[in-house]
Amino acid sequence: MNLSAAEEEAEQEIHIPADIDWQMLDKSKFFVLGAALFSGVSATLYPIVLLKTRQQVAQSQVPCIKTAFTIVRHEGFRALYRGFGTSLMGTIPARALYMGALEITKSNVGSATLQLGFSEPTAATTANAMAGLSAAMAAQLVWTPVDVVSQRLMVQGGPSNSGVSNASPCKYLNGIDAFRKILKTDGLRGLYRGFGISILTYAPSNALWWASYSVAQRLVWGGIGCYCYKKDGGSNENGGNVIKPDSKTVMVVQGVSAAMAGGVSALITTPLDTIKTRLQVLDGEENGRRGPTIGQTIRNLVKEGGWPACYRGLGPRWASMTVSATTMITTYEFVKRLSAKNQDGLS
């Protein structure tokens, strides 16, 4: 795939390895490697996710570092991984759904938009946005019940539930016990509490992220093209106008672009994520078997800390999404290259 520089005067062309679409992948290898590598990524980032969840359901704003020290001091280091087993069990099927929907949609929408006469940049951005949207919606079929169970475990424990507002009084031994008790108390609807707001949070967030990632990549490559043009005084050493970056440069550009997209997405969608987390974790004031509505959740947040309360957990979520996006995209591209049927035709 060729990405031209952002400034026409540079007349530099970046030649990077061709993108790998769905038809080029060994599906079994793709899903197995993806599940293994993304499980490792989830394990690394899980404590940050737990801190974000604790902050979002707390009655008052507490600094992230202080929250972490409080958890370790009162509950031990293992508390930072409370609910991780449940989350890990859900990662494999959820990631399989996500990656499958992502690649199929990206391939089909990309081809369709090009056939309609759209330019390559527009087609790529549109395909990425639609792929992120469909992948998030598919994955939420698994992620929502996993989130409900794992987040209940995350906020459990510590002195008075560590200041958790309206936390469920029910104590869970592990993920299976939590699953059974939620199913017995609230039925299947209890496991899918917050499903609607999850779709409203993650579908636009993923569409925004993948679209931003596509745009950010072109901006970064354009900047590199302009820099090389100016550095070489208008032409490269070989007298041509094509730049062929090595694999390390490609990985760095992908990581930087992913971090930029993750930061933008976190800033825009954190209020929805805060509301979603509270819906999934907290019980209603009048009836412990009936969760609060979206309107009640927003009113409680505003009452506790004004509109800025909707951005509780922004720090950990921004860090988590930025690091996760960088790690995820580099891992994802690495998995795709390892899973390609024809390794010789990727350069």
Short mmCIF file of C-alpha atoms in Angstrom, two decimals:
data_model
loop_
_atom_site.label_atom_id
_atom_site.label_comp_id
_atom_site.label_asym_id
_atom_site.label_seq_id
_atom_site.Cartn_x
_atom_site.Cartn_y
_atom_site.Cartn_z
CA MET A 1 0.00 0.00 0.00
CA ASN A 2 1.38 3.45 -0.92
CA LEU A 3 0.78 6.50 1.27
CA SER A 4 1.68 9.84 -0.30
CA ALA A 5 3.07 12.68 1.80
CA ALA A 6 0.70 15.27 3.17
CA GLU A 7 2.40 18.16 1.40
CA GLU A 8 2.41 18.09 -2.37
CA GLU A 9 5.63 20.03 -2.60
CA ALA A 10 7.50 17.18 -0.95
CA GLU A 11 6.59 14.76 -3.76
CA GLN A 12 7.79 11.91 -1.56
CA GLU A 13 6.05 8.54 -1.58
CA ILE A 14 6.08 6.19 1.39
CA HIS A 15 6.14 2.53 0.43
CA ILE A 16 5.11 0.36 3.38
CA PRO A 17 4.28 -3.36 3.43
CA ALA A 18 0.92 -4.23 1.91
CA ASP A 19 -2.07 -4.50 4.21
CA ILE A 20 -3.27 -8.06 4.90
CA ASP A 21 -6.97 -8.55 4.29
CA TRP A 22 -9.29 -11.34 5.43
CA GLN A 23 -8.75 -13.57 2.37
CA MET A 24 -4.97 -13.61 2.93
CA LEU A 25 -5.17 -14.99 6.50
CA ASP A 26 -4.80 -18.52 7.83
CA LYS A 27 -7.92 -18.30 10.04
CA SER A 28 -7.02 -21.00 12.58
CA LYS A 29 -3.56 -19.57 13.17
CA PHE A 30 -4.99 -16.04 13.30
CA PHE A 31 -7.49 -16.84 16.07
CA VAL A 32 -5.15 -19.03 18.15
CA LEU A 33 -2.24 -16.59 18.08
CA GLY A 34 -4.58 -13.66 18.62
CA ALA A 35 -6.18 -15.25 21.70
CA ALA A 36 -2.78 -16.05 23.23
CA LEU A 37 -1.15 -12.67 22.64
CA PHE A 38 -4.19 -10.58 23.58
CA SER A 39 -4.57 -12.56 26.81
CA GLY A 40 -1.07 -11.41 27.73
CA VAL A 41 -1.97 -7.81 26.90
CA SER A 42 -5.11 -8.05 29.05
CA ALA A 43 -3.09 -9.39 31.99
CA THR A 44 -0.67 -6.48 31.77
CA LEU A 45 -3.35 -3.78 31.66
CA TYR A 46 -5.88 -5.32 34.06
CA PRO A 47 -4.79 -3.40 37.21
CA ILE A 48 -5.35 -0.10 35.38
CA VAL A 49 -8.84 -1.23 34.38
CA LEU A 50 -9.58 -2.16 38.00
CA LEU A 51 -8.44 1.27 39.24
CA LYS A 52 -10.62 2.95 36.62
CA THR A 53 -13.64 0.92 37.74
CA ARG A 54 -13.05 1.70 41.43
CA GLN A 55 -12.83 5.41 40.67
CA GLN A 56 -15.98 5.44 38.57
CA VAL A 57 -18.17 3.89 41.28
CA ALA A 58 -16.64 5.80 44.23
CA GLN A 59 -18.76 8.41 46.03
CA SER A 60 -16.00 11.02 45.78
CA GLN A 61 -13.05 11.76 43.56
CA VAL A 62 -9.89 10.02 44.76
CA PRO A 63 -6.51 10.26 42.98
CA CYS A 64 -5.54 7.14 41.06
CA ILE A 65 -2.24 6.62 42.92
CA LYS A 66 -3.97 6.92 46.28
CA THR A 67 -6.62 4.41 45.19
CA ALA A 68 -3.91 1.96 44.17
CA PHE A 69 -2.01 2.28 47.47
CA THR A 70 -5.24 1.92 49.45
CA ILE A 71 -6.16 -1.28 47.64
CA VAL A 72 -2.70 -2.81 48.08
CA ARG A 73 -2.48 -1.77 51.75
CA HIS A 74 -5.93 -3.04 52.80
CA GLU A 75 -6.54 -5.88 50.34
CA GLY A 76 -3.12 -6.96 49.15
CA PHE A 77 -1.49 -6.90 45.72
CA ARG A 78 -3.68 -9.76 44.47
CA ALA A 79 -6.71 -7.47 44.79
CA LEU A 80 -5.47 -5.60 41.70
CA TYR A 81 -6.30 -8.76 39.74
CA ARG A 82 -9.66 -9.48 41.36
CA GLY A 83 -12.01 -10.75 38.65
CA PHE A 84 -9.20 -11.32 36.17
CA GLY A 85 -9.97 -15.03 35.74
CA THR A 86 -13.51 -14.22 34.62
CA SER A 87 -12.26 -11.48 32.32
CA LEU A 88 -9.67 -13.78 30.79
CA MET A 89 -12.26 -16.50 30.10
CA GLY A 90 -14.31 -13.94 28.20
CA THR A 91 -11.33 -12.54 26.31
CA ILE A 92 -10.93 -15.53 23.99
CA PRO A 93 -14.46 -15.74 22.51
CA ALA A 94 -14.89 -11.96 22.60
CA ARG A 95 -11.61 -11.35 20.76
CA ALA A 96 -12.48 -14.03 18.22
CA LEU A 97 -15.81 -12.30 17.50
CA TYR A 98 -14.12 -8.90 17.45
CA MET A 99 -11.30 -9.81 15.09
CA GLY A 100 -13.55 -11.81 12.77
CA ALA A 101 -16.14 -9.03 12.46
CA LEU A 102 -13.41 -6.41 12.12
CA GLU A 103 -11.56 -8.07 9.24
CA ILE A 104 -14.66 -9.20 7.33
CA THR A 105 -16.28 -5.75 7.54
CA LYS A 106 -13.07 -3.91 6.71
CA SER A 107 -12.46 -6.05 3.64
CA ASN A 108 -16.03 -5.83 2.31
CA VAL A 109 -16.64 -2.14 3.05
CA GLY A 110 -13.20 -1.18 1.74
CA SER A 111 -13.85 -2.90 -1.59
CA ALA A 112 -17.37 -1.48 -1.85
CA THR A 113 -16.31 2.13 -1.21
CA LEU A 114 -13.50 1.89 -3.76
CA GLN A 115 -15.95 0.52 -6.34
CA LEU A 116 -18.24 3.47 -5.63
CA GLY A 117 -15.44 5.80 -6.72
CA PHE A 118 -14.19 7.08 -3.36
CA SER A 119 -10.50 7.88 -2.98
CA GLU A 120 -8.23 5.43 -1.15
CA PRO A 121 -7.92 7.60 2.01
CA THR A 122 -11.69 8.06 2.25
CA ALA A 123 -12.34 4.38 1.57
CA ALA A 124 -9.79 3.32 4.20
CA THR A 125 -11.20 5.67 6.85
CA THR A 126 -14.79 4.61 6.13
CA ALA A 127 -13.89 0.91 6.14
CA ASN A 128 -12.02 1.26 9.43
CA ALA A 129 -14.89 3.13 11.07
CA MET A 130 -17.52 0.61 9.97
CA ALA A 131 -15.27 -2.29 10.94
CA GLY A 132 -14.76 -0.87 14.43
CA LEU A 133 -18.51 -0.34 14.79
CA SER A 134 -19.50 -3.87 13.78
CA ALA A 135 -16.66 -5.50 15.76
CA ALA A 136 -17.65 -3.71 18.97
CA MET A 137 -21.31 -4.67 18.60
CA ALA A 138 -20.43 -8.33 18.00
CA ALA A 139 -17.98 -8.50 20.91
CA GLN A 140 -20.45 -6.95 23.37
CA LEU A 141 -22.57 -10.10 23.17
CA VAL A 142 -19.80 -11.71 25.22
CA TRP A 143 -18.18 -8.73 26.91
CA THR A 144 -21.28 -7.36 28.64
CA PRO A 145 -21.94 -10.37 30.93
CA VAL A 146 -18.18 -10.74 31.45
CA ASP A 147 -17.97 -7.06 32.44
CA VAL A 148 -20.92 -7.35 34.83
CA VAL A 149 -19.36 -10.29 36.65
CA SER A 150 -15.74 -9.09 36.64
CA GLN A 151 -16.65 -5.53 37.69
CA ARG A 152 -18.74 -6.84 40.59
CA LEU A 153 -15.62 -8.70 41.72
CA MET A 154 -13.40 -5.66 41.12
CA VAL A 155 -15.30 -3.41 43.55
CA GLN A 156 -15.78 -6.12 46.17
CA GLY A 157 -13.62 -6.13 49.27
CA GLY A 158 -11.73 -3.56 51.29
CA PRO A 159 -13.06 -1.30 54.04
CA SER A 160 -16.72 -0.55 53.29
CA ASN A 161 -16.09 -1.53 49.69
CA SER A 162 -13.47 1.23 49.52
CA GLY A 163 -16.06 3.99 49.38
CA VAL A 164 -18.07 2.39 46.62
CA SER A 165 -21.44 4.04 46.23
CA ASN A 166 -24.48 1.76 46.52
CA ALA A 167 -22.33 -1.33 45.95
CA SER A 168 -24.09 -4.66 45.88
CA PRO A 169 -24.20 -6.15 49.40
CA CYS A 170 -23.87 -9.64 47.94
CA LYS A 171 -20.46 -11.23 48.40
CA TYR A 172 -18.99 -13.44 45.70
CA LEU A 173 -16.45 -16.22 46.15
CA ASN A 174 -15.33 -16.17 42.51
CA GLY A 175 -16.56 -15.54 38.99
CA ILE A 176 -18.68 -18.70 38.83
CA ASP A 177 -20.33 -17.88 42.15
CA ALA A 178 -21.02 -14.32 40.98
CA PHE A 179 -22.48 -15.62 37.72
CA ARG A 180 -24.83 -17.97 39.55
CA LYS A 181 -25.99 -15.40 42.10
CA ILE A 182 -26.60 -12.67 39.51
CA LEU A 183 -28.50 -15.13 37.31
CA LYS A 184 -30.57 -16.35 40.29
CA THR A 185 -31.34 -12.85 41.55
CA ASP A 186 -31.84 -10.88 38.35
CA GLY A 187 -32.10 -13.51 35.64
CA LEU A 188 -30.47 -13.18 32.22
CA ARG A 189 -31.26 -9.46 32.22
CA GLY A 190 -28.96 -9.06 35.20
CA LEU A 191 -26.01 -10.39 33.21
CA TYR A 192 -26.82 -8.01 30.37
CA ARG A 193 -27.35 -4.99 32.57
CA GLY A 194 -25.99 -1.97 30.76
CA PHE A 195 -25.94 -3.75 27.39
CA GLY A 196 -27.59 -0.79 25.64
CA ILE A 197 -25.24 1.78 27.13
CA SER A 198 -22.31 -0.57 26.39
CA ILE A 199 -23.25 -0.54 22.71
CA LEU A 200 -23.63 3.25 22.86
CA THR A 201 -20.20 3.48 24.51
CA TYR A 202 -18.08 0.97 22.64
CA ALA A 203 -19.61 1.03 19.15
CA PRO A 204 -19.02 4.79 18.56
CA SER A 205 -15.75 4.57 20.52
CA ASN A 206 -14.42 1.81 18.28
CA ALA A 207 -15.67 3.49 15.11
CA LEU A 208 -14.01 6.73 16.25
CA TRP A 209 -10.81 4.92 17.21
CA TRP A 210 -10.36 3.03 13.94
CA ALA A 211 -11.24 6.06 11.85
CA SER A 212 -8.84 8.24 13.90
CA TYR A 213 -6.17 5.58 13.60
CA SER A 214 -6.46 5.58 9.82
CA VAL A 215 -6.23 9.38 9.67
CA ALA A 216 -3.41 9.56 12.24
CA GLN A 217 -1.37 7.00 10.32
CA ARG A 218 -1.56 9.08 7.15
CA LEU A 219 -0.63 12.24 9.05
CA VAL A 220 2.39 10.58 10.64
CA TRP A 221 3.57 9.05 7.38
CA GLY A 222 3.02 12.42 5.67
CA GLY A 223 5.16 14.08 8.33
CA ILE A 224 7.91 11.52 7.82
CA GLY A 225 7.77 12.08 4.07
CA CYS A 226 8.11 15.86 4.47
CA TYR A 227 10.94 15.44 6.96
CA CYS A 228 12.89 13.11 4.65
CA TYR A 229 12.30 15.44 1.70
CA LYS A 230 13.69 18.45 3.56
CA LYS A 231 16.54 16.42 5.03
CA ASP A 232 17.63 15.19 1.59
CA GLY A 233 17.27 18.62 0.04
CA GLY A 234 14.50 17.63 -2.37
CA SER A 235 15.68 14.17 -3.43
CA ASN A 236 16.98 11.03 -1.79
CA GLU A 237 20.42 9.56 -2.24
CA ASN A 238 19.29 7.26 -5.02
CA GLY A 239 17.78 10.09 -7.01
CA GLY A 240 14.27 8.68 -6.63
CA ASN A 241 11.28 9.80 -4.64
CA VAL A 242 10.29 6.55 -2.89
CA ILE A 243 10.99 5.92 0.79
CA LYS A 244 10.97 2.32 1.99
CA PRO A 245 10.84 2.22 5.81
CA ASP A 246 11.96 -0.88 7.68
CA SER A 247 9.66 -3.00 9.86
CA LYS A 248 10.69 -1.20 13.07
CA THR A 249 9.71 2.18 11.61
CA VAL A 250 6.37 0.78 10.48
CA MET A 251 5.73 -0.57 13.99
CA VAL A 252 6.62 2.75 15.62
CA VAL A 253 4.30 4.66 13.29
CA GLN A 254 1.48 2.21 14.01
CA GLY A 255 2.06 2.57 17.76
CA VAL A 256 2.14 6.39 17.70
CA SER A 257 -0.98 6.53 15.53
CA ALA A 258 -2.79 4.12 17.85
CA ALA A 259 -1.86 6.18 20.92
CA MET A 260 -3.18 9.35 19.29
CA ALA A 261 -6.45 7.63 18.36
CA GLY A 262 -6.80 6.08 21.83
CA GLY A 263 -6.38 9.43 23.58
CA VAL A 264 -9.04 11.09 21.43
CA SER A 265 -11.47 8.23 21.92
CA ALA A 266 -10.98 8.12 25.71
CA LEU A 267 -11.58 11.86 26.08
CA ILE A 268 -14.84 11.76 24.13
CA THR A 269 -16.37 8.55 25.49
CA THR A 270 -15.40 8.52 29.21
CA PRO A 271 -18.76 9.94 30.45
CA LEU A 272 -20.62 7.10 28.73
CA ASP A 273 -18.18 4.56 30.16
CA THR A 274 -18.68 5.95 33.69
CA ILE A 275 -22.46 5.66 33.37
CA LYS A 276 -22.14 2.13 31.93
CA THR A 277 -19.90 0.98 34.78
CA ARG A 278 -22.28 2.31 37.43
CA LEU A 279 -25.25 0.66 35.76
CA GLN A 280 -23.48 -2.68 35.76
CA VAL A 281 -22.06 -2.53 39.29
CA LEU A 282 -24.42 -0.56 41.52
CA ASP A 283 -27.78 -1.60 42.93
CA GLY A 284 -30.87 0.59 43.17
CA GLU A 285 -31.58 2.45 46.41
CA GLU A 286 -35.13 1.20 46.85
CA ASN A 287 -34.84 -2.35 45.61
CA GLY A 288 -31.56 -4.23 45.61
CA ARG A 289 -32.83 -6.44 42.80
CA ARG A 290 -33.52 -3.60 40.46
CA GLY A 291 -30.69 -1.53 39.06
CA PRO A 292 -30.81 2.24 38.57
CA THR A 293 -31.89 3.75 35.28
CA ILE A 294 -29.60 5.82 33.08
CA GLY A 295 -31.34 9.00 34.24
CA GLN A 296 -30.96 8.09 37.91
CA THR A 297 -27.30 7.24 37.38
CA ILE A 298 -26.60 10.61 35.76
CA ARG A 299 -28.48 12.48 38.52
CA ASN A 300 -26.53 10.63 41.22
CA LEU A 301 -23.23 11.43 39.52
CA VAL A 302 -24.05 15.11 39.18
CA LYS A 303 -25.27 15.22 42.78
CA GLU A 304 -22.03 13.67 44.03
CA GLY A 305 -19.57 15.85 42.15
CA GLY A 306 -21.23 17.96 39.48
CA TRP A 307 -20.79 17.32 35.77
CA PRO A 308 -17.02 16.70 36.17
CA ALA A 309 -18.00 13.53 38.07
CA CYS A 310 -18.88 12.02 34.69
CA TYR A 311 -15.16 12.11 33.94
CA ARG A 312 -14.13 10.13 37.01
CA GLY A 313 -11.54 7.57 36.05
CA LEU A 314 -10.47 9.61 33.00
CA GLY A 315 -6.78 9.36 33.98
CA PRO A 316 -6.65 5.56 34.25
CA ARG A 317 -8.99 5.13 31.27
CA TRP A 318 -6.92 7.48 29.11
CA ALA A 319 -3.74 5.66 30.14
CA SER A 320 -5.38 2.27 29.66
CA MET A 321 -6.82 3.10 26.24
CA THR A 322 -3.61 4.74 25.02
CA VAL A 323 -1.33 1.92 26.18
CA SER A 324 -3.89 -0.70 25.19
CA ALA A 325 -4.33 0.82 21.74
CA THR A 326 -0.59 0.99 21.15
CA THR A 327 -0.03 -2.56 22.37
CA MET A 328 -3.14 -3.89 20.68
CA ILE A 329 -2.44 -2.53 17.21
CA THR A 330 1.22 -3.57 17.17
CA THR A 331 0.23 -7.02 18.46
CA TYR A 332 -2.67 -7.20 16.02
CA GLU A 333 -0.53 -6.33 13.00
CA PHE A 334 2.12 -8.78 14.20
CA VAL A 335 -0.50 -11.55 14.50
CA LYS A 336 -1.79 -10.79 11.00
CA ARG A 337 1.69 -11.07 9.52
CA LEU A 338 2.38 -14.33 11.33
CA SER A 339 -0.99 -15.66 10.13
CA ALA A 340 -0.62 -14.68 6.48
CA LYS A 341 -0.80 -17.59 4.06
CA ASN A 342 1.86 -16.16 1.72
CA GLN A 343 4.72 -14.77 3.81
CA ASP A 344 6.83 -13.96 0.76
CA GLY A 345 4.33 -11.54 -0.74
CA LEU A 346 4.08 -9.12 2.19
CA SER A 347 6.89 -6.73 1.40
#
